[in-house]
DNA sequence: TCATGGCTTTACGTTAGCGTCAAACAACTG
DNA sequence: CAGTTGTTTGACGCTAACGTAAAGCCATGA
C-alpha cells in the first residue's frame, strides 16, 4: 500500500525493486557475497515471504560496500563507514564528527601512499621507455 | 671479509645491518610477520649461520611492503609490485611496461574512489557541524 | 655452570570472506 | 504434471595472513 502516496519524494529514476540476482549481475559479484553482507548487517533488504527484495537504498549501500572493498577495507571497517551515513539523522553528532575525522585521517594517509606509489611507477615506466626508444 | 672493499658505493647513511627484532621494532610489526614475508619470497635477507641479517635493501623492501598493505594489497600483489622494481635491471622491458601500466590503472581507479570517499565524508562532517554550531 | 635473552624451525590455531554443495520450496512453462 | 529456473537456509571447505606455542641452538653474564 501507499506505493507513492506522500511518503518518499516522487522522483523515480531507474526501477525500484531488485532481486538478489539482479544486483549480483549488475555488480559482478555472487549472490553468496550479497547474503554474506546481509548476515554481517551491512544491508537489510526487505522480505516478500522469505525472498529478499532490494530497493534503491540497498543498491546504494552495495555501491558503497564495493567501493570500500576496492579501497582495501574490511567489512568491519565498511560497516562502521556506512554507519556514518546512517547517523546523518542527527543524534550524537559530536561523536560522529570525531569518527568521520578519524576516518578522514586514514584516507588521507592512504591518498599520500597512493600518490607516492603512482609517482614511483611512472618513474619506472619512464626509465623502461628510455631504454627502448630514445625519443619517440 | 671485504666489509667495505670496493664492492658497494662508499655512501653510508644510517647503519647497515639490522636484526629481525630491529626491523620489527622500527616498523611496529611482529618478527613472525617478517619471517612470513621471507617465506613468501618478498624479502631475502642474508644469513650469518642461521640468523637473518638484513641490509638497507631489505629494509627498503619492507617499507614498500608495508605501504602496499596500507593500500590494501595482498602479499601476492605486493610481490608482483616488488618485481617491477627489481626488473629495473632491463630484460623484458616491454612486458614490464605493460605490467606497470596495468598496475597504474588500478591505482588510479583507487585514487578516484578515494577522492570520492573523502569528499563524501567531508560533506557529512560539514552537515554535522552545521547542526551544532551555525557559524564558528 | 646455569640462567637469561634472542634467535631459529615446525606446526597447529584463528579470522575474514566468501565458494560450493545440498536440500527444499515457489512460480512458471510446455 | 514434470521440468526448469530462481529463491531460501544450512553447513562444510578453502585461502590469506599471520598468532601462538613448543622445543632447540647460541652467547653472555653473575
Short mmCIF file of N, CA, C and O in Angstrom, two decimals, chain A:
data_model
loop_
_atom_site.label_atom_id
_atom_site.label_comp_id
_atom_site.label_asym_id
_atom_site.label_seq_id
_atom_site.Cartn_x
_atom_site.Cartn_y
_atom_site.Cartn_z
N UNK A 1 0.82 -1.20 0.00
CA UNK A 1 0.00 0.00 0.00
C UNK A 1 0.86 1.26 0.00
O UNK A 1 2.01 1.25 0.37
N UNK A 2 0.28 2.38 -0.35
CA UNK A 2 0.99 3.67 -0.40
C UNK A 2 2.29 3.55 -1.16
O UNK A 2 3.34 3.89 -0.66
N UNK A 3 2.17 3.09 -2.37
CA UNK A 3 3.38 2.87 -3.15
C UNK A 3 4.08 4.18 -3.47
O UNK A 3 5.28 4.24 -3.57
N UNK A 4 3.29 5.27 -3.62
CA UNK A 4 3.93 6.59 -3.78
C UNK A 4 2.96 7.67 -3.36
O UNK A 4 2.61 8.56 -4.12
N UNK A 5 2.52 7.56 -2.11
CA UNK A 5 1.47 8.46 -1.65
C UNK A 5 2.02 9.84 -1.32
O UNK A 5 1.89 10.78 -2.08
N UNK A 6 2.59 9.97 -0.14
CA UNK A 6 3.18 11.25 0.24
C UNK A 6 4.35 10.95 1.17
O UNK A 6 4.72 11.72 2.03
N UNK A 7 4.93 9.79 0.92
CA UNK A 7 5.95 9.29 1.82
C UNK A 7 7.34 9.69 1.33
O UNK A 7 8.01 10.53 1.92
N UNK A 8 7.73 9.09 0.24
CA UNK A 8 9.03 9.41 -0.34
C UNK A 8 8.81 10.40 -1.47
O UNK A 8 7.72 10.50 -2.01
N UNK A 9 9.89 11.12 -1.81
CA UNK A 9 9.78 12.06 -2.91
C UNK A 9 9.34 11.35 -4.19
O UNK A 9 9.65 10.18 -4.41
N UNK A 10 8.66 12.05 -5.03
CA UNK A 10 8.04 11.42 -6.20
C UNK A 10 9.04 11.11 -7.31
O UNK A 10 8.68 10.62 -8.35
N UNK A 11 10.32 11.43 -7.06
CA UNK A 11 11.30 11.14 -8.10
C UNK A 11 11.43 9.64 -8.30
O UNK A 11 11.35 8.86 -7.36
N UNK A 12 11.61 9.22 -9.53
CA UNK A 12 11.86 7.81 -9.79
C UNK A 12 12.74 7.69 -11.01
O UNK A 12 12.32 7.99 -12.12
N UNK A 13 13.97 7.25 -10.77
CA UNK A 13 14.93 7.12 -11.86
C UNK A 13 14.81 5.77 -12.53
O UNK A 13 13.90 5.53 -13.32
N UNK A 14 15.74 4.89 -12.18
CA UNK A 14 15.66 3.54 -12.71
C UNK A 14 14.51 2.84 -12.04
O UNK A 14 13.66 3.47 -11.44
N UNK A 15 14.51 1.52 -12.16
CA UNK A 15 13.46 0.77 -11.48
C UNK A 15 13.77 0.72 -9.99
O UNK A 15 14.91 0.88 -9.60
N UNK A 16 12.75 0.61 -9.19
CA UNK A 16 13.00 0.25 -7.80
C UNK A 16 12.82 -1.26 -7.79
O UNK A 16 12.49 -1.85 -8.82
N UNK A 17 13.05 -1.91 -6.67
CA UNK A 17 12.83 -3.35 -6.59
C UNK A 17 13.79 -4.17 -7.45
O UNK A 17 13.65 -4.25 -8.68
N UNK A 18 14.73 -4.77 -6.77
CA UNK A 18 15.67 -5.66 -7.45
C UNK A 18 15.71 -7.01 -6.74
O UNK A 18 15.55 -7.07 -5.52
N UNK A 19 15.94 -8.05 -7.51
CA UNK A 19 16.16 -9.37 -6.90
C UNK A 19 17.64 -9.47 -6.56
O UNK A 19 18.46 -8.68 -7.03
N UNK A 20 17.96 -10.47 -5.78
CA UNK A 20 19.37 -10.67 -5.42
C UNK A 20 20.20 -10.94 -6.66
O UNK A 20 21.34 -10.49 -6.77
N UNK A 21 19.62 -11.64 -7.60
CA UNK A 21 20.36 -11.96 -8.82
C UNK A 21 20.57 -10.71 -9.67
O UNK A 21 21.61 -10.55 -10.30
N UNK A 22 19.59 -9.83 -9.67
CA UNK A 22 19.73 -8.56 -10.40
C UNK A 22 21.00 -7.84 -9.95
O UNK A 22 21.84 -7.48 -10.77
N UNK A 23 21.10 -7.67 -8.67
CA UNK A 23 22.23 -6.92 -8.14
C UNK A 23 23.54 -7.66 -8.35
O UNK A 23 24.56 -7.05 -8.67
N UNK A 24 23.50 -8.95 -8.15
CA UNK A 24 24.71 -9.75 -8.36
C UNK A 24 25.21 -9.56 -9.78
O UNK A 24 26.39 -9.33 -10.02
N UNK A 25 24.29 -9.63 -10.71
CA UNK A 25 24.65 -9.46 -12.11
C UNK A 25 25.19 -8.06 -12.35
O UNK A 25 26.26 -7.86 -12.92
N UNK A 26 24.44 -7.08 -11.91
CA UNK A 26 24.84 -5.70 -12.16
C UNK A 26 26.24 -5.39 -11.65
O UNK A 26 27.00 -4.70 -12.31
N UNK A 27 26.57 -5.92 -10.47
CA UNK A 27 27.84 -5.55 -9.88
C UNK A 27 28.92 -6.61 -10.03
O UNK A 27 30.03 -6.47 -9.51
N UNK A 28 28.56 -7.69 -10.71
CA UNK A 28 29.57 -8.71 -10.94
C UNK A 28 30.07 -9.39 -9.68
O UNK A 28 31.25 -9.69 -9.53
N UNK A 29 29.16 -9.60 -8.74
CA UNK A 29 29.51 -10.35 -7.54
C UNK A 29 28.56 -11.53 -7.41
O UNK A 29 27.63 -11.66 -8.20
N UNK A 30 28.80 -12.39 -6.45
CA UNK A 30 27.95 -13.57 -6.29
C UNK A 30 26.78 -13.27 -5.36
O UNK A 30 26.85 -12.36 -4.53
N UNK A 31 25.73 -14.03 -5.51
CA UNK A 31 24.60 -13.88 -4.59
C UNK A 31 25.06 -14.26 -3.18
O UNK A 31 24.60 -13.70 -2.19
N UNK A 32 25.96 -15.20 -3.15
CA UNK A 32 26.51 -15.61 -1.86
C UNK A 32 27.12 -14.42 -1.13
O UNK A 32 26.95 -14.26 0.08
N UNK A 33 27.87 -13.63 -1.85
CA UNK A 33 28.50 -12.46 -1.26
C UNK A 33 27.44 -11.51 -0.69
O UNK A 33 27.56 -11.04 0.43
N UNK A 34 26.40 -11.29 -1.46
CA UNK A 34 25.36 -10.38 -1.01
C UNK A 34 24.70 -10.88 0.27
O UNK A 34 24.49 -10.12 1.21
N UNK A 35 24.40 -12.17 0.29
CA UNK A 35 23.82 -12.73 1.51
C UNK A 35 24.78 -12.59 2.68
O UNK A 35 24.38 -12.33 3.81
N UNK A 36 26.03 -12.77 2.36
CA UNK A 36 27.05 -12.63 3.40
C UNK A 36 27.06 -11.21 3.96
O UNK A 36 27.11 -11.01 5.17
N UNK A 37 26.97 -10.24 3.11
CA UNK A 37 26.94 -8.85 3.56
C UNK A 37 25.72 -8.61 4.45
O UNK A 37 25.79 -7.90 5.44
N UNK A 38 24.61 -9.22 4.07
CA UNK A 38 23.43 -9.06 4.91
C UNK A 38 23.66 -9.70 6.27
O UNK A 38 23.32 -9.13 7.30
N UNK A 39 24.25 -10.88 6.25
CA UNK A 39 24.48 -11.59 7.52
C UNK A 39 25.39 -10.77 8.44
O UNK A 39 25.34 -10.92 9.66
N UNK A 40 26.21 -9.92 7.85
CA UNK A 40 27.08 -9.08 8.64
C UNK A 40 26.44 -7.73 8.94
O UNK A 40 27.09 -6.84 9.48
N UNK A 41 25.21 -7.58 8.53
CA UNK A 41 24.49 -6.36 8.86
C UNK A 41 24.82 -5.16 7.99
O UNK A 41 24.46 -4.03 8.33
N UNK A 42 25.45 -5.37 6.87
CA UNK A 42 25.80 -4.24 6.01
C UNK A 42 24.61 -3.77 5.17
O UNK A 42 24.54 -2.62 4.77
N UNK A 43 23.72 -4.68 4.89
CA UNK A 43 22.49 -4.33 4.20
C UNK A 43 21.33 -5.07 4.86
O UNK A 43 21.54 -6.06 5.56
N UNK A 44 20.13 -4.57 4.66
CA UNK A 44 18.97 -5.20 5.30
C UNK A 44 17.78 -5.10 4.37
O UNK A 44 16.86 -4.31 4.59
N UNK A 45 17.79 -5.88 3.29
CA UNK A 45 16.69 -5.85 2.33
C UNK A 45 15.39 -6.28 2.98
O UNK A 45 15.39 -7.00 3.98
N UNK A 46 14.30 -5.82 2.41
CA UNK A 46 13.00 -6.28 2.90
C UNK A 46 12.79 -7.71 2.45
O UNK A 46 13.58 -8.26 1.70
N UNK A 47 11.67 -8.28 2.92
CA UNK A 47 11.37 -9.65 2.54
C UNK A 47 9.97 -9.71 1.98
O UNK A 47 9.06 -9.03 2.45
N UNK A 48 9.83 -10.52 0.99
CA UNK A 48 8.49 -10.83 0.50
C UNK A 48 8.36 -12.31 0.72
O UNK A 48 8.84 -13.12 -0.07
N UNK A 49 7.74 -12.67 1.83
CA UNK A 49 7.80 -14.05 2.26
C UNK A 49 9.22 -14.28 2.75
O UNK A 49 9.68 -13.58 3.64
N UNK A 50 9.90 -15.18 2.13
CA UNK A 50 11.28 -15.44 2.51
C UNK A 50 12.24 -14.75 1.55
O UNK A 50 13.42 -14.58 1.86
N UNK A 51 11.73 -14.34 0.43
CA UNK A 51 12.58 -13.80 -0.64
C UNK A 51 13.01 -12.38 -0.36
O UNK A 51 12.20 -11.53 0.00
N UNK A 52 14.29 -12.15 -0.56
CA UNK A 52 14.83 -10.81 -0.37
C UNK A 52 14.37 -9.87 -1.48
O UNK A 52 14.41 -10.25 -2.66
N UNK A 53 13.99 -8.67 -1.09
CA UNK A 53 13.63 -7.64 -2.07
C UNK A 53 14.48 -6.41 -1.79
O UNK A 53 14.43 -5.84 -0.71
N UNK A 54 15.25 -6.01 -2.79
CA UNK A 54 16.16 -4.88 -2.62
C UNK A 54 15.58 -3.63 -3.25
O UNK A 54 14.96 -3.68 -4.32
N UNK A 55 15.81 -2.51 -2.59
CA UNK A 55 15.39 -1.22 -3.12
C UNK A 55 16.61 -0.36 -3.43
O UNK A 55 17.74 -0.78 -3.22
N UNK A 56 16.33 0.85 -3.90
CA UNK A 56 17.43 1.73 -4.28
C UNK A 56 18.40 1.97 -3.13
O UNK A 56 19.60 2.06 -3.31
N UNK A 57 17.83 2.08 -1.95
CA UNK A 57 18.68 2.31 -0.78
C UNK A 57 19.70 1.19 -0.60
O UNK A 57 20.87 1.44 -0.35
N UNK A 58 19.22 -0.04 -0.74
CA UNK A 58 20.11 -1.19 -0.60
C UNK A 58 21.17 -1.19 -1.71
O UNK A 58 22.34 -1.47 -1.48
N UNK A 59 20.71 -0.85 -2.87
CA UNK A 59 21.61 -0.81 -4.02
C UNK A 59 22.70 0.25 -3.79
O UNK A 59 23.87 0.02 -4.09
N UNK A 60 22.30 1.37 -3.26
CA UNK A 60 23.26 2.44 -2.98
C UNK A 60 24.30 1.97 -1.97
O UNK A 60 25.49 2.23 -2.10
N UNK A 61 23.81 1.26 -0.98
CA UNK A 61 24.73 0.76 0.04
C UNK A 61 25.70 -0.24 -0.57
O UNK A 61 26.88 -0.26 -0.22
N UNK A 62 25.20 -1.04 -1.45
CA UNK A 62 26.05 -2.02 -2.10
C UNK A 62 27.18 -1.32 -2.85
O UNK A 62 28.33 -1.76 -2.86
N UNK A 63 26.84 -0.23 -3.49
CA UNK A 63 27.85 0.52 -4.22
C UNK A 63 28.94 1.01 -3.26
O UNK A 63 30.13 0.90 -3.54
N UNK A 64 28.51 1.51 -2.12
CA UNK A 64 29.49 1.96 -1.13
C UNK A 64 30.33 0.80 -0.62
O UNK A 64 31.55 0.94 -0.42
N UNK A 65 29.70 -0.34 -0.42
CA UNK A 65 30.43 -1.51 0.05
C UNK A 65 31.51 -1.90 -0.94
O UNK A 65 32.67 -2.11 -0.57
N UNK A 66 31.16 -1.94 -2.21
CA UNK A 66 32.12 -2.37 -3.22
C UNK A 66 33.26 -1.36 -3.36
O UNK A 66 34.41 -1.73 -3.57
N UNK A 67 32.92 -0.11 -3.23
CA UNK A 67 33.97 0.89 -3.30
C UNK A 67 34.92 0.72 -2.12
O UNK A 67 36.14 0.79 -2.25
N UNK A 68 34.34 0.49 -0.97
CA UNK A 68 35.16 0.24 0.21
C UNK A 68 36.10 -0.94 -0.01
O UNK A 68 37.27 -0.89 0.35
N UNK A 69 35.58 -1.97 -0.62
CA UNK A 69 36.42 -3.13 -0.88
C UNK A 69 37.54 -2.81 -1.85
O UNK A 69 38.68 -3.25 -1.67
N UNK A 70 37.23 -2.05 -2.88
CA UNK A 70 38.29 -1.66 -3.80
C UNK A 70 39.38 -0.90 -3.08
O UNK A 70 40.54 -0.92 -3.47
N UNK A 71 38.99 -0.21 -2.05
CA UNK A 71 39.97 0.57 -1.28
C UNK A 71 40.69 -0.30 -0.25
O UNK A 71 41.52 0.19 0.50
N UNK A 72 40.33 -1.57 -0.22
CA UNK A 72 41.05 -2.48 0.67
C UNK A 72 40.55 -2.50 2.10
O UNK A 72 41.23 -2.99 2.99
N UNK A 73 39.35 -2.01 2.34
CA UNK A 73 38.82 -2.03 3.69
C UNK A 73 38.14 -3.35 4.02
O UNK A 73 37.60 -4.01 3.14
N UNK A 74 38.16 -3.70 5.28
CA UNK A 74 37.48 -4.90 5.73
C UNK A 74 35.99 -4.60 5.85
O UNK A 74 35.58 -3.45 5.91
N UNK A 75 35.20 -5.64 5.89
CA UNK A 75 33.76 -5.45 6.02
C UNK A 75 33.43 -4.76 7.34
O UNK A 75 32.47 -3.98 7.41
N UNK A 76 34.21 -5.03 8.35
CA UNK A 76 34.02 -4.34 9.62
C UNK A 76 34.18 -2.83 9.42
O UNK A 76 33.34 -2.03 9.85
N UNK A 77 35.26 -2.46 8.78
CA UNK A 77 35.51 -1.05 8.50
C UNK A 77 34.35 -0.45 7.71
O UNK A 77 33.87 0.64 8.03
N UNK A 78 33.96 -1.16 6.69
CA UNK A 78 32.91 -0.65 5.82
C UNK A 78 31.61 -0.48 6.59
O UNK A 78 30.87 0.47 6.39
N UNK A 79 31.38 -1.42 7.49
CA UNK A 79 30.19 -1.33 8.33
C UNK A 79 30.20 -0.03 9.14
O UNK A 79 29.21 0.69 9.19
N UNK A 80 31.33 0.25 9.75
CA UNK A 80 31.46 1.49 10.50
C UNK A 80 31.22 2.69 9.59
O UNK A 80 30.55 3.66 9.96
N UNK A 81 31.79 2.57 8.43
CA UNK A 81 31.69 3.65 7.46
C UNK A 81 30.23 3.92 7.09
O UNK A 81 29.76 5.06 7.09
N UNK A 82 29.50 2.87 6.84
CA UNK A 82 28.08 3.02 6.49
C UNK A 82 27.31 3.66 7.63
O UNK A 82 26.37 4.43 7.41
N UNK A 83 27.72 3.33 8.82
CA UNK A 83 27.05 3.90 9.99
C UNK A 83 27.15 5.42 9.98
O UNK A 83 26.25 6.11 10.45
N UNK A 84 28.24 5.92 9.45
CA UNK A 84 28.41 7.37 9.39
C UNK A 84 27.32 7.98 8.50
O UNK A 84 26.80 9.05 8.79
N UNK A 85 27.00 7.28 7.45
CA UNK A 85 25.95 7.77 6.56
C UNK A 85 24.60 7.74 7.26
O UNK A 85 23.83 8.69 7.21
N UNK A 86 24.33 6.63 7.92
CA UNK A 86 23.06 6.49 8.61
C UNK A 86 22.91 7.55 9.67
O UNK A 86 21.85 8.14 9.85
N UNK A 87 23.98 7.77 10.39
CA UNK A 87 23.95 8.66 11.54
C UNK A 87 23.56 10.07 11.13
O UNK A 87 23.21 10.89 11.96
N UNK A 88 23.67 10.33 9.84
CA UNK A 88 23.26 11.61 9.29
C UNK A 88 22.05 12.14 10.04
O UNK A 88 22.00 13.29 10.45
N UNK A 89 21.05 11.28 10.21
CA UNK A 89 19.88 11.65 11.02
C UNK A 89 20.32 11.92 12.45
O UNK A 89 20.20 11.05 13.31
N UNK A 90 20.88 13.08 12.64
CA UNK A 90 21.37 13.57 13.93
C UNK A 90 21.56 12.52 15.01
O UNK A 90 21.53 11.36 14.76
N UNK A 91 21.76 12.93 16.22
CA UNK A 91 21.95 12.11 17.42
C UNK A 91 23.24 12.52 18.10
O UNK A 91 23.35 13.67 18.47
N UNK A 92 24.20 11.58 18.26
CA UNK A 92 25.45 12.01 18.87
C UNK A 92 26.34 12.61 17.80
O UNK A 92 27.27 11.97 17.33
N UNK A 93 26.04 13.83 17.46
CA UNK A 93 26.69 14.42 16.30
C UNK A 93 28.17 14.67 16.55
O UNK A 93 28.99 14.57 15.65
N UNK A 94 28.50 15.02 17.79
CA UNK A 94 29.90 15.27 18.08
C UNK A 94 30.73 14.01 17.87
O UNK A 94 31.77 14.02 17.22
N UNK A 95 30.23 12.94 18.45
CA UNK A 95 30.92 11.67 18.30
C UNK A 95 31.02 11.28 16.84
O UNK A 95 32.04 10.76 16.40
N UNK A 96 29.98 11.60 16.11
CA UNK A 96 30.01 11.31 14.68
C UNK A 96 31.15 12.07 14.01
O UNK A 96 31.96 11.49 13.29
N UNK A 97 31.22 13.36 14.28
CA UNK A 97 32.26 14.17 13.66
C UNK A 97 33.64 13.63 13.98
O UNK A 97 34.52 13.57 13.12
N UNK A 98 33.81 13.17 15.22
CA UNK A 98 35.08 12.58 15.60
C UNK A 98 35.42 11.40 14.72
O UNK A 98 36.52 11.29 14.17
N UNK A 99 34.46 10.51 14.61
CA UNK A 99 34.70 9.29 13.83
C UNK A 99 34.98 9.63 12.38
O UNK A 99 35.84 9.01 11.73
N UNK A 100 34.26 10.58 11.88
CA UNK A 100 34.49 10.99 10.49
C UNK A 100 35.91 11.51 10.34
O UNK A 100 36.62 11.18 9.39
N UNK A 101 36.34 12.30 11.32
CA UNK A 101 37.69 12.84 11.24
C UNK A 101 38.74 11.74 11.28
O UNK A 101 39.71 11.75 10.52
N UNK A 102 38.54 10.79 12.16
CA UNK A 102 39.46 9.64 12.22
C UNK A 102 39.57 8.99 10.85
O UNK A 102 40.66 8.77 10.32
N UNK A 103 38.42 8.72 10.31
CA UNK A 103 38.38 8.04 9.03
C UNK A 103 39.06 8.88 7.95
O UNK A 103 39.82 8.36 7.13
N UNK A 104 38.82 10.15 8.02
CA UNK A 104 39.43 11.03 7.02
C UNK A 104 40.95 11.02 7.11
O UNK A 104 41.65 11.04 6.10
N UNK A 105 41.45 10.94 8.33
CA UNK A 105 42.90 10.89 8.50
C UNK A 105 43.47 9.67 7.82
O UNK A 105 44.45 9.74 7.07
N UNK A 106 42.84 8.54 8.09
CA UNK A 106 43.26 7.30 7.45
C UNK A 106 43.27 7.43 5.94
O UNK A 106 44.23 7.06 5.26
N UNK A 107 42.18 7.96 5.43
CA UNK A 107 42.06 8.06 3.98
C UNK A 107 43.11 8.99 3.40
O UNK A 107 43.64 8.74 2.32
N UNK A 108 43.42 10.02 4.12
CA UNK A 108 44.41 10.94 3.58
C UNK A 108 45.81 10.35 3.62
O UNK A 108 46.63 10.59 2.73
N UNK A 109 46.06 9.55 4.63
CA UNK A 109 47.32 8.79 4.66
C UNK A 109 47.37 7.89 3.42
O UNK A 109 48.38 7.82 2.72
N UNK A 110 46.25 7.25 3.20
CA UNK A 110 46.17 6.33 2.06
C UNK A 110 46.37 7.08 0.76
O UNK A 110 47.03 6.59 -0.16
N UNK A 111 45.79 8.24 0.70
CA UNK A 111 45.93 9.06 -0.51
C UNK A 111 47.41 9.39 -0.75
O UNK A 111 47.91 9.29 -1.88
N UNK A 112 48.10 9.73 0.31
CA UNK A 112 49.52 10.06 0.18
C UNK A 112 50.29 8.83 -0.30
O UNK A 112 51.11 8.91 -1.22
N UNK A 113 50.04 7.71 0.34
CA UNK A 113 50.69 6.46 -0.08
C UNK A 113 50.47 6.22 -1.56
O UNK A 113 51.38 5.85 -2.30
N UNK A 114 49.24 6.42 -1.94
CA UNK A 114 48.85 6.13 -3.30
C UNK A 114 49.59 7.03 -4.28
O UNK A 114 50.11 6.58 -5.30
N UNK A 115 49.65 8.30 -3.95
CA UNK A 115 50.31 9.23 -4.85
C UNK A 115 51.80 8.92 -4.95
O UNK A 115 52.38 8.98 -6.05
N UNK A 116 52.40 8.56 -3.84
CA UNK A 116 53.81 8.18 -3.88
C UNK A 116 54.01 6.98 -4.80
O UNK A 116 54.89 6.97 -5.66
N UNK A 117 53.16 5.99 -4.60
CA UNK A 117 53.30 4.76 -5.38
C UNK A 117 53.12 5.03 -6.86
O UNK A 117 53.88 4.53 -7.69
N UNK A 118 52.12 5.81 -7.19
CA UNK A 118 51.88 6.13 -8.59
C UNK A 118 53.09 6.85 -9.19
O UNK A 118 53.55 6.52 -10.28
N UNK A 119 53.62 7.78 -8.45
CA UNK A 119 54.78 8.52 -8.94
C UNK A 119 55.94 7.58 -9.19
O UNK A 119 56.62 7.66 -10.22
N UNK A 120 56.15 6.67 -8.27
CA UNK A 120 57.26 5.73 -8.42
C UNK A 120 57.08 4.87 -9.66
O UNK A 120 58.02 4.63 -10.42
N UNK A 121 55.87 4.41 -9.85
CA UNK A 121 55.62 3.55 -11.01
C UNK A 121 55.81 4.32 -12.31
O UNK A 121 56.34 3.80 -13.29
N UNK A 122 55.37 5.56 -12.31
CA UNK A 122 55.54 6.36 -13.52
C UNK A 122 57.03 6.56 -13.80
O UNK A 122 57.46 6.57 -14.95
N UNK A 123 57.79 6.68 -12.75
CA UNK A 123 59.24 6.82 -12.90
C UNK A 123 59.83 5.56 -13.52
O UNK A 123 60.60 5.62 -14.48
N UNK A 124 59.41 4.44 -13.00
CA UNK A 124 59.89 3.16 -13.55
C UNK A 124 59.53 3.04 -15.02
O UNK A 124 60.34 2.64 -15.85
N UNK A 125 58.34 3.43 -15.35
CA UNK A 125 57.90 3.31 -16.72
C UNK A 125 58.74 4.22 -17.63
O UNK A 125 59.11 3.85 -18.73
N UNK A 126 59.02 5.38 -17.11
CA UNK A 126 59.83 6.31 -17.89
C UNK A 126 61.19 5.70 -18.18
O UNK A 126 61.67 5.70 -19.31
N UNK A 127 61.81 5.15 -17.16
CA UNK A 127 63.11 4.51 -17.33
C UNK A 127 63.04 3.40 -18.37
O UNK A 127 63.90 3.28 -19.24
N UNK A 128 62.00 2.60 -18.25
CA UNK A 128 61.85 1.48 -19.17
C UNK A 128 61.77 1.98 -20.61
O UNK A 128 62.42 1.47 -21.51
N UNK A 129 60.97 2.98 -20.83
CA UNK A 129 60.78 3.51 -22.18
C UNK A 129 62.07 4.12 -22.71
O UNK A 129 62.37 4.02 -23.90
N UNK A 130 62.83 4.75 -21.84
CA UNK A 130 64.07 5.38 -22.28
C UNK A 130 64.99 4.36 -22.95
O UNK A 130 65.62 4.62 -23.96
N UNK A 131 65.04 3.17 -22.38
CA UNK A 131 65.92 2.15 -22.92
C UNK A 131 65.46 1.65 -24.27
O UNK A 131 66.24 1.17 -25.07
N UNK A 132 64.16 1.74 -24.51
CA UNK A 132 63.62 1.17 -25.73
C UNK A 132 63.72 2.17 -26.88
O UNK A 132 64.27 1.85 -27.92
N UNK A 133 63.16 3.35 -26.64
CA UNK A 133 63.19 4.35 -27.72
C UNK A 133 63.66 5.68 -27.15
O UNK A 133 63.01 6.26 -26.29
N UNK A 134 64.81 6.14 -27.61
CA UNK A 134 65.44 7.35 -27.08
C UNK A 134 64.52 8.56 -27.13
O UNK A 134 64.43 9.30 -26.17
N UNK A 135 63.85 8.76 -28.25
CA UNK A 135 62.98 9.94 -28.35
C UNK A 135 61.92 9.69 -29.40
O UNK A 135 62.17 9.81 -30.59
N UNK A 136 60.77 9.29 -28.96
CA UNK A 136 59.70 8.97 -29.92
C UNK A 136 58.63 10.03 -29.87
O UNK A 136 57.83 10.03 -28.97
#
